[in-house]
Each structure stands twice: as structure tokens, then as C-alpha cells.
Tab-separated table of C-alpha atoms in Angstrom:
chain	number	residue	atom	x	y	z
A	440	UNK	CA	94.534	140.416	95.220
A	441	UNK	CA	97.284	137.923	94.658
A	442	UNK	CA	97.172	134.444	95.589
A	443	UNK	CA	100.874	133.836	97.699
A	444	UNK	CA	101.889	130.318	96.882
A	445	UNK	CA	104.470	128.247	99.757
A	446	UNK	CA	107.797	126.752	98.970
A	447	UNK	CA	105.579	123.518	99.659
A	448	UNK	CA	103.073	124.523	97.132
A	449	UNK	CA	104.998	125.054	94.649
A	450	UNK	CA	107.224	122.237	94.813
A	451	UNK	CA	103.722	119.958	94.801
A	452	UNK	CA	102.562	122.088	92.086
A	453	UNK	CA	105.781	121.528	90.249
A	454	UNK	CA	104.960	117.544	89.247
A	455	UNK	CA	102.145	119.542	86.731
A	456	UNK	CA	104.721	120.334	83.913
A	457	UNK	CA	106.058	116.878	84.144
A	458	UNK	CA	103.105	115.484	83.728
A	459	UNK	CA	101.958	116.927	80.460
A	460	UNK	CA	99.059	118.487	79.183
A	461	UNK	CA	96.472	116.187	78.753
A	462	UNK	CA	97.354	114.734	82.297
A	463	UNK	CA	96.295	118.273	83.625
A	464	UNK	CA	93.255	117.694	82.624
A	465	UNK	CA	93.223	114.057	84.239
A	466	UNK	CA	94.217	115.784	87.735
A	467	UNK	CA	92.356	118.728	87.408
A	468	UNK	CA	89.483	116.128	87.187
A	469	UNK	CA	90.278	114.058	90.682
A	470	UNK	CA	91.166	117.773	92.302
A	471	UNK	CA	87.733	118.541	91.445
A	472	UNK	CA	86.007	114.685	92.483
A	473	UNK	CA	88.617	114.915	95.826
A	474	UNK	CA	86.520	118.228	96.631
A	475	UNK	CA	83.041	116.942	96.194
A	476	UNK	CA	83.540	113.743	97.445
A	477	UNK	CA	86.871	113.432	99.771
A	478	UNK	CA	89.882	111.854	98.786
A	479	UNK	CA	90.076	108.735	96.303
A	480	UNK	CA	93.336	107.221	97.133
A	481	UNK	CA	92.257	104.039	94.377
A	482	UNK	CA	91.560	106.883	91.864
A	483	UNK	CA	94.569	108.507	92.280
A	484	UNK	CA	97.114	105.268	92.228
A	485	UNK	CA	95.269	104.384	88.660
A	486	UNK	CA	95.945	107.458	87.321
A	487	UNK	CA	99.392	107.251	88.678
A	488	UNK	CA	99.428	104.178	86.664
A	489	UNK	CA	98.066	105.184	83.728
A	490	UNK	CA	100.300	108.789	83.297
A	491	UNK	CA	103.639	106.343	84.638
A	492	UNK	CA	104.337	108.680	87.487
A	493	UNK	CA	104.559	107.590	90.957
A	494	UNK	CA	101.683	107.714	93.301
A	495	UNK	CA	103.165	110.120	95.755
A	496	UNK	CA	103.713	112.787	92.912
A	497	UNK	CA	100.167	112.315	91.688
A	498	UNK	CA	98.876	112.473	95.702
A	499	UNK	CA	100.593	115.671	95.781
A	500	UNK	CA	99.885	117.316	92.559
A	501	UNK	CA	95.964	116.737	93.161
A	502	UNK	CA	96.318	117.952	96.540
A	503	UNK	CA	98.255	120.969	95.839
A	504	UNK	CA	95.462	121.884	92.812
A	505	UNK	CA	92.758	121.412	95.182
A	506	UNK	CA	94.287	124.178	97.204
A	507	UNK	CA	94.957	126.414	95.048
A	508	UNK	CA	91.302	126.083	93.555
A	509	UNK	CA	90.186	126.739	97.449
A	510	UNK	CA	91.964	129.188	98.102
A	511	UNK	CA	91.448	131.010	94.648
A	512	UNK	CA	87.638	130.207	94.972
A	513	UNK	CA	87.466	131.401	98.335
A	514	UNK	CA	89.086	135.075	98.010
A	515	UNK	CA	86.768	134.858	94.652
A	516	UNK	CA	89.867	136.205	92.920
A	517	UNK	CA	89.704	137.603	89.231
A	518	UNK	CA	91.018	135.747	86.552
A	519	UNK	CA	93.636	138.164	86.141
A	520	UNK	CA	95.055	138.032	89.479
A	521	UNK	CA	94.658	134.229	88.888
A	522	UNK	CA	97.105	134.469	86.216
A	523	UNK	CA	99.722	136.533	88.045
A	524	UNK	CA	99.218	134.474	90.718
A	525	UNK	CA	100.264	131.226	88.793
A	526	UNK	CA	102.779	132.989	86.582
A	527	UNK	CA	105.475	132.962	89.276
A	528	UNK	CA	105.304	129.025	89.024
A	529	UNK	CA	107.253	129.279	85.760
A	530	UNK	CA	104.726	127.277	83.459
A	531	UNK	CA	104.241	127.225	79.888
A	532	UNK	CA	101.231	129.777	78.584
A	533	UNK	CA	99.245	126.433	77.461
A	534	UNK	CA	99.461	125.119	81.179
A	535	UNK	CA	98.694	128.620	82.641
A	536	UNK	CA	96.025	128.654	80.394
A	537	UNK	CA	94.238	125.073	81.073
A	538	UNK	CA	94.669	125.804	84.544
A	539	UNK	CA	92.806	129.509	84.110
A	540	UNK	CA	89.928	127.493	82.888
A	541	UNK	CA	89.583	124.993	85.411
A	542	UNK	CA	89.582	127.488	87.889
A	543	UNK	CA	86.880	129.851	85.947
A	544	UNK	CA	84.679	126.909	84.914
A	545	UNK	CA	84.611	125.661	88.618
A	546	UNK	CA	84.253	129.024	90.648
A	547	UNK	CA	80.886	128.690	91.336
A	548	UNK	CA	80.206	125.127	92.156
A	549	UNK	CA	83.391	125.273	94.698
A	550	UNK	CA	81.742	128.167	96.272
A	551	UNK	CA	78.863	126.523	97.176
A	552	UNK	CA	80.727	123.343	98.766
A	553	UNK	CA	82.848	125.756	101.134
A	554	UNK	CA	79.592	127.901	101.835
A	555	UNK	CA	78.000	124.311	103.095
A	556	UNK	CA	81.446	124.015	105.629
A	557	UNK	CA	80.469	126.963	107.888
A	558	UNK	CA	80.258	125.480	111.186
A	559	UNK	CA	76.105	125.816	112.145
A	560	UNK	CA	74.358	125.669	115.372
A	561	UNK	CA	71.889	123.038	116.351
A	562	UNK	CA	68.523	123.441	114.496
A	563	UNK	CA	65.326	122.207	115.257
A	564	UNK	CA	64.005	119.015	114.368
A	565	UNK	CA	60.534	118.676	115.875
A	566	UNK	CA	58.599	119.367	118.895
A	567	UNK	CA	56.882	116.605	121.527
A	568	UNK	CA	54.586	117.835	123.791
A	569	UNK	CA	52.472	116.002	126.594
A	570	UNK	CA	50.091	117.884	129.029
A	571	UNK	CA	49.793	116.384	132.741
A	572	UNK	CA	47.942	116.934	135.679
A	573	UNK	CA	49.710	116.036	139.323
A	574	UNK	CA	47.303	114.918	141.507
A	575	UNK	CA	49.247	113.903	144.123
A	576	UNK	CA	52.485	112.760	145.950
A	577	UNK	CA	54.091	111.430	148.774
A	578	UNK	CA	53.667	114.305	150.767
A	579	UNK	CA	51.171	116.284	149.807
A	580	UNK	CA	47.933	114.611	148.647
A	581	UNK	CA	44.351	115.981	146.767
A	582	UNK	CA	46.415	118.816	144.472
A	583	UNK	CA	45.206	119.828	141.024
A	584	UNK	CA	48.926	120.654	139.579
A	585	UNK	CA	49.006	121.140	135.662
A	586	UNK	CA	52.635	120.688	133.701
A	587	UNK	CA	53.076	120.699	130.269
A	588	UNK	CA	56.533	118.433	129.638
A	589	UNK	CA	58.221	119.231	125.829
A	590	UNK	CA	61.024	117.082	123.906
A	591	UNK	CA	62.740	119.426	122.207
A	592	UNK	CA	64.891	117.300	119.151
A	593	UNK	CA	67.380	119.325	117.925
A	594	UNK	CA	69.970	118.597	114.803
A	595	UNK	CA	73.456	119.374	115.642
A	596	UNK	CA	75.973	118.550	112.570
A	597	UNK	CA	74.180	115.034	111.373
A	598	UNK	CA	73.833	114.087	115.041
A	599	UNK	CA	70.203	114.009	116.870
A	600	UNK	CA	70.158	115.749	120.279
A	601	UNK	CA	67.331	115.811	122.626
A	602	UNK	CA	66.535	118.438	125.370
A	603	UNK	CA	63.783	117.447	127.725
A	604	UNK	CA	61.504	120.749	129.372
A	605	UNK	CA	58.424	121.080	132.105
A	606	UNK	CA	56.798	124.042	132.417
A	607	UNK	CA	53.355	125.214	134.133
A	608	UNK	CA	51.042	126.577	131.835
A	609	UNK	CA	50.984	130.183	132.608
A	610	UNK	CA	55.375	130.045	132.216
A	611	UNK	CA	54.075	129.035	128.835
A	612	UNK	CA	51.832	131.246	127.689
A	613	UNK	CA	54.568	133.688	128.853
A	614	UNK	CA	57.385	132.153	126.799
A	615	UNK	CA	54.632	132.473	123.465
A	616	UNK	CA	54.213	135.943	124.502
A	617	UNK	CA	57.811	136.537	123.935
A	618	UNK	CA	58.258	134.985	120.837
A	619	UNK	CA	55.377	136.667	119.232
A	620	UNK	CA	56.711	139.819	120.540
A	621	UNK	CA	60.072	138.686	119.009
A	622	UNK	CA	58.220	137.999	115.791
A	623	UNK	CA	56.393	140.992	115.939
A	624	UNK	CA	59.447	142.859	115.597
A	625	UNK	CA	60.246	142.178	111.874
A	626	UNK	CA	57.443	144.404	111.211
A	627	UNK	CA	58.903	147.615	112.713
A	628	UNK	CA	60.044	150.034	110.548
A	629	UNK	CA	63.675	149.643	111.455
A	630	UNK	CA	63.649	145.874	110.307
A	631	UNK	CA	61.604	146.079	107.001
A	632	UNK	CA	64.415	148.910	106.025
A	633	UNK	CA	67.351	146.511	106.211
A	634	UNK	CA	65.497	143.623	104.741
A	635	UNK	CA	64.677	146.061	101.800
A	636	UNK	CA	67.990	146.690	101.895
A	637	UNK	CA	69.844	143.627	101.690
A	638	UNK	CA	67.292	142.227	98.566
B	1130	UNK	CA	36.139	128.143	109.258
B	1131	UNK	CA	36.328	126.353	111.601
B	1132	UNK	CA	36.946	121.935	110.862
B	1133	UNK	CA	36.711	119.240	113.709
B	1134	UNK	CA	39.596	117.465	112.377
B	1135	UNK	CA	41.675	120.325	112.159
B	1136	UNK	CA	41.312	120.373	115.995
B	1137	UNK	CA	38.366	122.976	115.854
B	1138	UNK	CA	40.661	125.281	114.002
B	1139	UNK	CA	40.858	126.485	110.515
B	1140	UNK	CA	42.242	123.785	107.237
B	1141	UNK	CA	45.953	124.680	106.894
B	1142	UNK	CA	46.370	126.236	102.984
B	1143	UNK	CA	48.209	123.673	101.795
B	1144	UNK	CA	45.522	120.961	103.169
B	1145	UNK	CA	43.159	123.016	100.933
B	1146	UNK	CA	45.495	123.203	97.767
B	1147	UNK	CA	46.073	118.928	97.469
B	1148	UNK	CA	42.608	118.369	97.582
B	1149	UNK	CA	42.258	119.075	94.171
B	1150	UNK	CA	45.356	116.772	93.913
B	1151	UNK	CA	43.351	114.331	95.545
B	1152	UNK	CA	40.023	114.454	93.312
B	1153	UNK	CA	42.474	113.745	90.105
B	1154	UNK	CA	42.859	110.295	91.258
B	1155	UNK	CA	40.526	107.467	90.768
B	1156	UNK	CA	38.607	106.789	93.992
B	1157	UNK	CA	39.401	102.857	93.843
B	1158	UNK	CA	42.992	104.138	93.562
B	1159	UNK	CA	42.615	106.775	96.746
B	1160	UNK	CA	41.157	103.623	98.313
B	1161	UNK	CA	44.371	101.792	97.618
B	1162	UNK	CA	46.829	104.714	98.591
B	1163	UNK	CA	45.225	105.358	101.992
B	1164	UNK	CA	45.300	102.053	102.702
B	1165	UNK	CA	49.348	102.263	101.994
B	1166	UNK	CA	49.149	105.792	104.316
B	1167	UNK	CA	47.773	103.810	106.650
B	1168	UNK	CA	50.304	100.984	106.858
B	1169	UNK	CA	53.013	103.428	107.315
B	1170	UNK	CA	51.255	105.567	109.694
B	1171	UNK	CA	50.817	102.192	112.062
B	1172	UNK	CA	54.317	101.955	111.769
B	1173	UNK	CA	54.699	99.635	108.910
B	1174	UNK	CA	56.980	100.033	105.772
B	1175	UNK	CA	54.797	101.788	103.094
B	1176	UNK	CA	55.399	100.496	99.558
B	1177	UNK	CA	56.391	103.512	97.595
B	1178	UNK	CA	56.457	101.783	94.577
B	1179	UNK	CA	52.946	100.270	94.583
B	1180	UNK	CA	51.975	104.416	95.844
B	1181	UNK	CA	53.624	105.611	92.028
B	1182	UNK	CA	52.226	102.418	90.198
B	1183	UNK	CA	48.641	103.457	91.217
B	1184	UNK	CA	49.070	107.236	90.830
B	1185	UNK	CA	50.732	107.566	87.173
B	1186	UNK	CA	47.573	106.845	85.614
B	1187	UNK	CA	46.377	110.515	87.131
B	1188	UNK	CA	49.967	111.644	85.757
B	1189	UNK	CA	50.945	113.373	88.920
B	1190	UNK	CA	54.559	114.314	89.539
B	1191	UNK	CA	56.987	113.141	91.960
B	1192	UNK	CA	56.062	116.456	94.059
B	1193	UNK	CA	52.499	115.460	93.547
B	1194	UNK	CA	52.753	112.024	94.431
B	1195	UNK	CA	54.227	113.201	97.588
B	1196	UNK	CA	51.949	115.666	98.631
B	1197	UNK	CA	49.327	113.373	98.011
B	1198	UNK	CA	50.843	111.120	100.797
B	1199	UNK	CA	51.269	114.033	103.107
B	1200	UNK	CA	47.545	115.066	103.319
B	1201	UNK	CA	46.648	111.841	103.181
B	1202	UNK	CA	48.487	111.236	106.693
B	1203	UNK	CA	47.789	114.655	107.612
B	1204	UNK	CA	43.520	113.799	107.541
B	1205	UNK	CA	43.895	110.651	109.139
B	1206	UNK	CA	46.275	111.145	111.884
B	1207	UNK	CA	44.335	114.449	112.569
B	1208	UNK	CA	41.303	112.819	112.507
B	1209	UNK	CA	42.291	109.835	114.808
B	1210	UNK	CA	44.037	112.707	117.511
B	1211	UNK	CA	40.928	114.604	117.194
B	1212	UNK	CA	38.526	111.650	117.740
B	1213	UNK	CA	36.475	112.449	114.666
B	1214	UNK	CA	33.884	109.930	113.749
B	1215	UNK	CA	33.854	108.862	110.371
B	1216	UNK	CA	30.750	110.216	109.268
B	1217	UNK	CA	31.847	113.863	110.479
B	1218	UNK	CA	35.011	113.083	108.499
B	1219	UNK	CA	33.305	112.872	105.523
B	1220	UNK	CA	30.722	115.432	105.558
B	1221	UNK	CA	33.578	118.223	106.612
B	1222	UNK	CA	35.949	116.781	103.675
B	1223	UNK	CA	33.216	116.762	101.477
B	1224	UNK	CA	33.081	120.999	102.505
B	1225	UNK	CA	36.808	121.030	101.690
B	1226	UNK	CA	35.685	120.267	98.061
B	1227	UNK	CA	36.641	116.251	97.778
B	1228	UNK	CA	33.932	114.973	95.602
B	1229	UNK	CA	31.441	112.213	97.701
B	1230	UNK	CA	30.119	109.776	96.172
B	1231	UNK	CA	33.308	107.682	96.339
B	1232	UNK	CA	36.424	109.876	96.787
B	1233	UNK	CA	35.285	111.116	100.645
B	1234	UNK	CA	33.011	107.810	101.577
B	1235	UNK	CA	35.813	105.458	100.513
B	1236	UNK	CA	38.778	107.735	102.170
B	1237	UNK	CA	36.543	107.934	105.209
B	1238	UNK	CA	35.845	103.433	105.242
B	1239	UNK	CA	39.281	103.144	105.963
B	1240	UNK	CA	39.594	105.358	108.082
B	1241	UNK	CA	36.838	104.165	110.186
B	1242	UNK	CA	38.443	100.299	109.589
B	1243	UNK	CA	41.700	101.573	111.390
B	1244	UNK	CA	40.918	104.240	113.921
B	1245	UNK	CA	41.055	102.201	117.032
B	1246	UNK	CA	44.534	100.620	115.762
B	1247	UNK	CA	45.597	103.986	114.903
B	1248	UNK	CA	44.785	105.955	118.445
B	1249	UNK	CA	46.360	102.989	120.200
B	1250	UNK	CA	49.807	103.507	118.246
B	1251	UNK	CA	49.343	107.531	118.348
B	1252	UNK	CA	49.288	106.904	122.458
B	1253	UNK	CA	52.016	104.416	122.436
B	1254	UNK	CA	54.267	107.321	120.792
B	1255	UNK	CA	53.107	110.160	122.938
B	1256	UNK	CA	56.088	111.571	124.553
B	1257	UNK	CA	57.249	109.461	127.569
B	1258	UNK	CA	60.593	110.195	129.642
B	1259	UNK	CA	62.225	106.951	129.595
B	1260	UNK	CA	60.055	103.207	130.558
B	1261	UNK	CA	60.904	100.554	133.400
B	1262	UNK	CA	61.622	97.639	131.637
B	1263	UNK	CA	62.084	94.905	135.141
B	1264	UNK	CA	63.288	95.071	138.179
B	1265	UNK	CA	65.790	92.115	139.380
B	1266	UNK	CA	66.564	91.380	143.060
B	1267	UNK	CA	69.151	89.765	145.096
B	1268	UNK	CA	69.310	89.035	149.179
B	1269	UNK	CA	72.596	88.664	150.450
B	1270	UNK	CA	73.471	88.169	153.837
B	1271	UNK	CA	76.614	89.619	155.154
B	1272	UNK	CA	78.799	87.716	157.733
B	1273	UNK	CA	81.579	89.724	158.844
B	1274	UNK	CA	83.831	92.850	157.375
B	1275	UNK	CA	87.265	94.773	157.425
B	1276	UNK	CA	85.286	97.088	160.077
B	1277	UNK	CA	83.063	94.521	162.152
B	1278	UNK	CA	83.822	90.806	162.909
B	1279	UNK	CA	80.118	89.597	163.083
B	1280	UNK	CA	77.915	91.571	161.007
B	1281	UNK	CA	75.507	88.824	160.196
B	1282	UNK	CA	73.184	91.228	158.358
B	1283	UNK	CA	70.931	91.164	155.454
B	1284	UNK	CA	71.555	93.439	152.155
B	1285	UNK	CA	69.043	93.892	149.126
B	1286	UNK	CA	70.569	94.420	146.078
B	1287	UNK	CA	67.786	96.209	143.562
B	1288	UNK	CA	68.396	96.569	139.436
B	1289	UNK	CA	66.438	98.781	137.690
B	1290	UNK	CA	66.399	97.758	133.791
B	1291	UNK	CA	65.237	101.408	132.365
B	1292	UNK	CA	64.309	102.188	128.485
B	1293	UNK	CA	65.268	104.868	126.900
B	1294	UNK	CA	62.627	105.599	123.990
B	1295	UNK	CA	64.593	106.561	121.012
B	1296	UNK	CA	68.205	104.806	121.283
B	1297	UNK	CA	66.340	101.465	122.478
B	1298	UNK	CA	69.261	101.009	125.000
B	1299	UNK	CA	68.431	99.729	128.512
B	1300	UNK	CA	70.459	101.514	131.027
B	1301	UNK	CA	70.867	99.442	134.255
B	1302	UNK	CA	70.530	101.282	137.640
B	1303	UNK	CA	71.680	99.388	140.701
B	1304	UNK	CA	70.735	99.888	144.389
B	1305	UNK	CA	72.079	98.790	147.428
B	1306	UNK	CA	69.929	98.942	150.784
B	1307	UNK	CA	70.123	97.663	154.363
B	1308	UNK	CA	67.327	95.440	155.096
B	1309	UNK	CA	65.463	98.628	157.396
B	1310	UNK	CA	65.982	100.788	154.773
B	1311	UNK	CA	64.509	98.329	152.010
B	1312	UNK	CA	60.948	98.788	154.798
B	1313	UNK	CA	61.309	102.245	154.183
B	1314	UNK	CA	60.892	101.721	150.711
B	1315	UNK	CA	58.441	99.245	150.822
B	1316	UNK	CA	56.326	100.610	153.481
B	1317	UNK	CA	56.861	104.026	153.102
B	1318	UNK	CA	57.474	104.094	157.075
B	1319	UNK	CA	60.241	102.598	159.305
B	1320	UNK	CA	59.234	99.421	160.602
B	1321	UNK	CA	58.336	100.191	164.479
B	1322	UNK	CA	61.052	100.807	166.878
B	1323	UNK	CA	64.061	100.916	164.386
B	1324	UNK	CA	65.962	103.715	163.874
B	1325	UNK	CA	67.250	104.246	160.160
């Protein structure tokens, strides 16, 4: 499948040529540090300095490579379709051909930092667990009442969340009954089929 | 089988698999590392550095080293919820394979040197809703309002300073009560013959 580059794109993508060769290298290089690490604005302006182009041209160039590497690494397109892709920019085989590279030598490594972007759903942390007995209250005295109270801390994107929940003991033995009846279920048949499957 | 300070259960596997981790060391050494265990079990800062120092003579690696200190907490924190004496300590660690003559009998020293101190920090981090931290007061006395032109009445003013465990924030909740409804609270009944 073909990659479909914008008017935008290819106008950012147009500074490459200019640049020269061995400055492809030099912004395939920050495309590839803006990706793992977020952008470098100080990294950029010193390579701006060093290739004698302005700043904005270099911003753009390394932004527009980074998107094309995305976008390429995310459709996991072939290297041929790569090429047509990046033919209709009108560069010299040499370019086409550094640029090729950096996208085949990087595939996999991109890959993995999109796969880590998927948004996720809170995930447990740990478990606190106390086990009272109400003996009594304002209006009723003399009961035996047992509650086991649980502190459910929960990871949600970097961020700590807490849920606090009571339960009587028999609720709980309940809920454990569930779960190992949820558990129990990857045993069937019907579930040890697909997991054989998708090995 | 069935271990006391496993909570009368059975030794989780991978209790059983570092203690041959553990008998590699030097028991002046173990001495040394539980002590650093320990520290950072009482809520100390454990010295990682001095942990590495004393265990590259047994030429662990770094996933050694680190399931070394993992067991290591796991016994004594186990031990200390389970109310295991030290002498029971030894003989059932000694049935886990840990050599005795120094290995379990020097573990199980400091263990015994630091069980009170470590119960009493285990219960101060059992789980607990949120603390009361103080309670200030204020009596005001009101003379007159937009509604009433004498009111001449007294007014409590209550703040409740609460803790919240983890953030270490104190929330402030404020109350407001007429002075018969301040008897309620104190009493638990109105005070005769005054309607609330």
C-alpha cells in the first residue's frame, strides 16, 4: 500500500535536497532522537547552525521525516511501496536511497515505541486489606458484625489511584468464587484451542 | 508442608529456589545484609551499595543480589506478621535447607533483635481510612442579623484537621452548630426541655 504524502508534507520534506546528503543523515538522526525522546528544540537550532540553514527549515524537515517514518512504520509498509511512495517527491536515487535505509534499519525499534502509545486501562498496583469486627454503635449496642475493608491501588497512565471497598465476609468468599470460576475457564476446551492457536 | 512463617501455609517456590542463593554467602556477610533488610523494612533508606560490596565476594549477579534482598524481607516481614519466635524461625529455615550453624542462627539474632520494632511499624502501616490530626474550636456569640434584631446567641465553630495517609495532605473540615445542637453532640441527648 502506498504511503499518500500532503501538499504540507511535501513542501517540509522538500528542505531535504537542499540540505545535502550527509545532512540527511544528520536529520534522519534527530527524527529518530525526536521519536524516542520528544522534541530537542537546542538540538535542532545547532544543527541548523552547523548545516547554515535556518532553524525553521530544519524544525520542519525533522518533523516531516518523523512522520513519514510513523506513518511508514505504522502501516509496516514494504520497502518497495516505500520507494514509490517517496519517488513522487522528485529526489535524487542517492537521497531515495539513504532515506530507504533509515526507514528499513529503524522499522522495528519505531514499532515498539508506537505499540507502548496504546491508550491502557488502570492496572493493579497492590492490595491492602484490614479485617474488623463492629461491636457496636450508637444505636444498636452488643453486635458481633465482621467487615473486611480493601485499598485497592490501581496505576492509571503514571498516576496512582486508590479505590477504597468493605465487604462482609461471606460477599467475599462469593466474589473469590467468581474469579476462580473465571479462572477456571481458561481450562475449557474452547479456550486452550484459541490459545493454541494464536502461539 | 506446611511452615509457621509462611502463615501455616506452604513456602512459595521461589522462597525455596534463593535459599540456595542464600547459603552461597558468607554467614558474617548474611548477618550484615539482613541487618541492611532490616533498616529498609523499618522504613529507613537501605544502602544498596554496601548490599553489592558485601555480596560480590559470593559473585552473585545483579538478579541475584536482588533476590537475595527479596527473601530476605520476605522471611522477616512474614515472620514478624506471623508472630514467629525466633527459635521456630530457625528450626523451620533450617528444614528449608539454610545451613545452621551460622547462616539460620545469625539470620534468626536479628531477627529476634528487631521484631518488636518491626510489628510496631507493620501496625502503623496497616490500612487505615484517613487519621484525625486536631480539632480547633471557636465560640462566637452572635448579636443581631439581616433577619432578627437581637439574636444574642452563642455559635460553635468546630475544625476538623483530617490526614490523608498517602498524599500527607491535611484536609480541613469545618462545622458550624447552634449552642443546643453542639449538646447534642456532646451529650448524645438534647439538653432537657429544648427543642432542636
Amino acid at each position: 500500500m502506498l504511503l499518500v504524502l500532503s501538499v504540507e508534507h511535501r513542501a517540509h520534506l522538500g528542505c531535504l535536497p537542499r540540505a545535502g546528503d550527509a545532512a540527511v543523515g544528520e536529520l534522519g538522526r534527530l527524527a529518530l532522537e525526536q521519536l524516542r525522546r520528544g522534541a530537542a528544540p537546542r538540538a535542532c537550532e545547532s544543527a541548523a547552525r552547523k548545516l547554515n540553514i535556518s532553524v525553521d527549515i530544519i524544525q520542519h524537515g525533522v518533523e516531516g521525516l518523523v512522520y513519514l517514518l510513523t506513518e511508514s512504520s505504522k502501516l509496516m509498509i514494504s520497502e518497495a511501496d516505500f520507494q514509490d511512495s517517496i519517488n513522487v517527491l522528485g529526489f535524487s536515487d542517492e537521497l531515495n536511497k539513504s532515506l530507504v535505509q533509515l526507514y528499513l534499519d529503524n522499522r522495528k525499534e519505531i514499532r515498539s515505541i508506537l505499540g507502548e502509545l496504546a491508550p491502557r486501562l488502570p492496572s493493579y498496583h497492590s492490595l491492602e486489606w484490614r479485617l474488623d469486627v463492629q461491636l457496636a454503635s450508637r444505636s444498636l449496642r452488643q453486635q458481633i458484625k465482621p467487615a473486611v475493608t480493601m485499598k485497592l491501588h490501581l496505576n492509571e497512565n503514571e498516576d496512582r489511584t486508590a479505590q477504597v471497598l468493605q465487604t462482609d465476609p461471606a460477599t467475599l468468599l462469593h466474589l473469590i468464587q467468581q474469579l476462580e470460576q473465571a479462572l477456571g475457564e481458561m481450562k475449557m476446551n474452547h479456550c486452550r484451542r484459541i490459545v493454541r492457536n494464536m502461539k | 508442608q506446611r511452615f509457621r512463617f509462611c502463615g501455616d501455609l506452604d513456602c512459595p517456590d521461589w522462597v525455596l529456589a534463593e535459599i540456595s542463593t542464600l547459603a552461597k554467602i558468607s554467614s558474617v556477610k548474611l548477618k550484615l545484609i539482613c541487618a541492611q533488610v532490616l533498616r529498609d523494612l523499618l522504613g529507613e533508606p537501605i544502602e544498596y551499595d554496601k548490599i553489592l560490596k558485601l555480596t560480590s565476594d559470593a559473585k552473585l549477579e545483579s538478579g541475584d543480589v536482588k533476590a537475595t534482598i527479596a527473601v530476605l524481607g520476605f522471611i522477616l516481614s512474614s515472620a514478624a506478621k506471623h508472630n514467629v519466635d525466633s527459635e521456630s524461625l530457625s528450626s523451620e529455615l533450617q528444614q528449608l535447607g539454610l545451613p545452621k550453624a551460622e547462616h539460620a542462627s545469625g539470620l534468626c539474632r536479628s531477627y529476634e533483635e528487631k521484631q518488636s520494632p518491626l510489628q510496631d511499624r507493620l501496625r502503623a502501616c496497616s490500612l487505615r481510612l484517613s487519621q484525625l490530626g486536631s480539632v480547633r474550636w471557636r465560640v462566637d456569640y452572635t448579636l443581631s442579623s439581616s433577619e432578627l434584631q437581637e439574636v444574642n446567641e452563642p455559635v460553635v465553630h468546630l475544625t476538623f484537621n483530617m490526614r490523608d495517609r498517602e498524599c500527607e495532605k491535611m484536609t480541613a473540615i469545618p462545622v458550624t452548630l447552634s449552642a443546643n445542637k453542639f449538646w447534642v453532640l456532646l451529650a448524645g441527648e438534647a439538653l432537657r426541655g429544648v427543642a432542636v
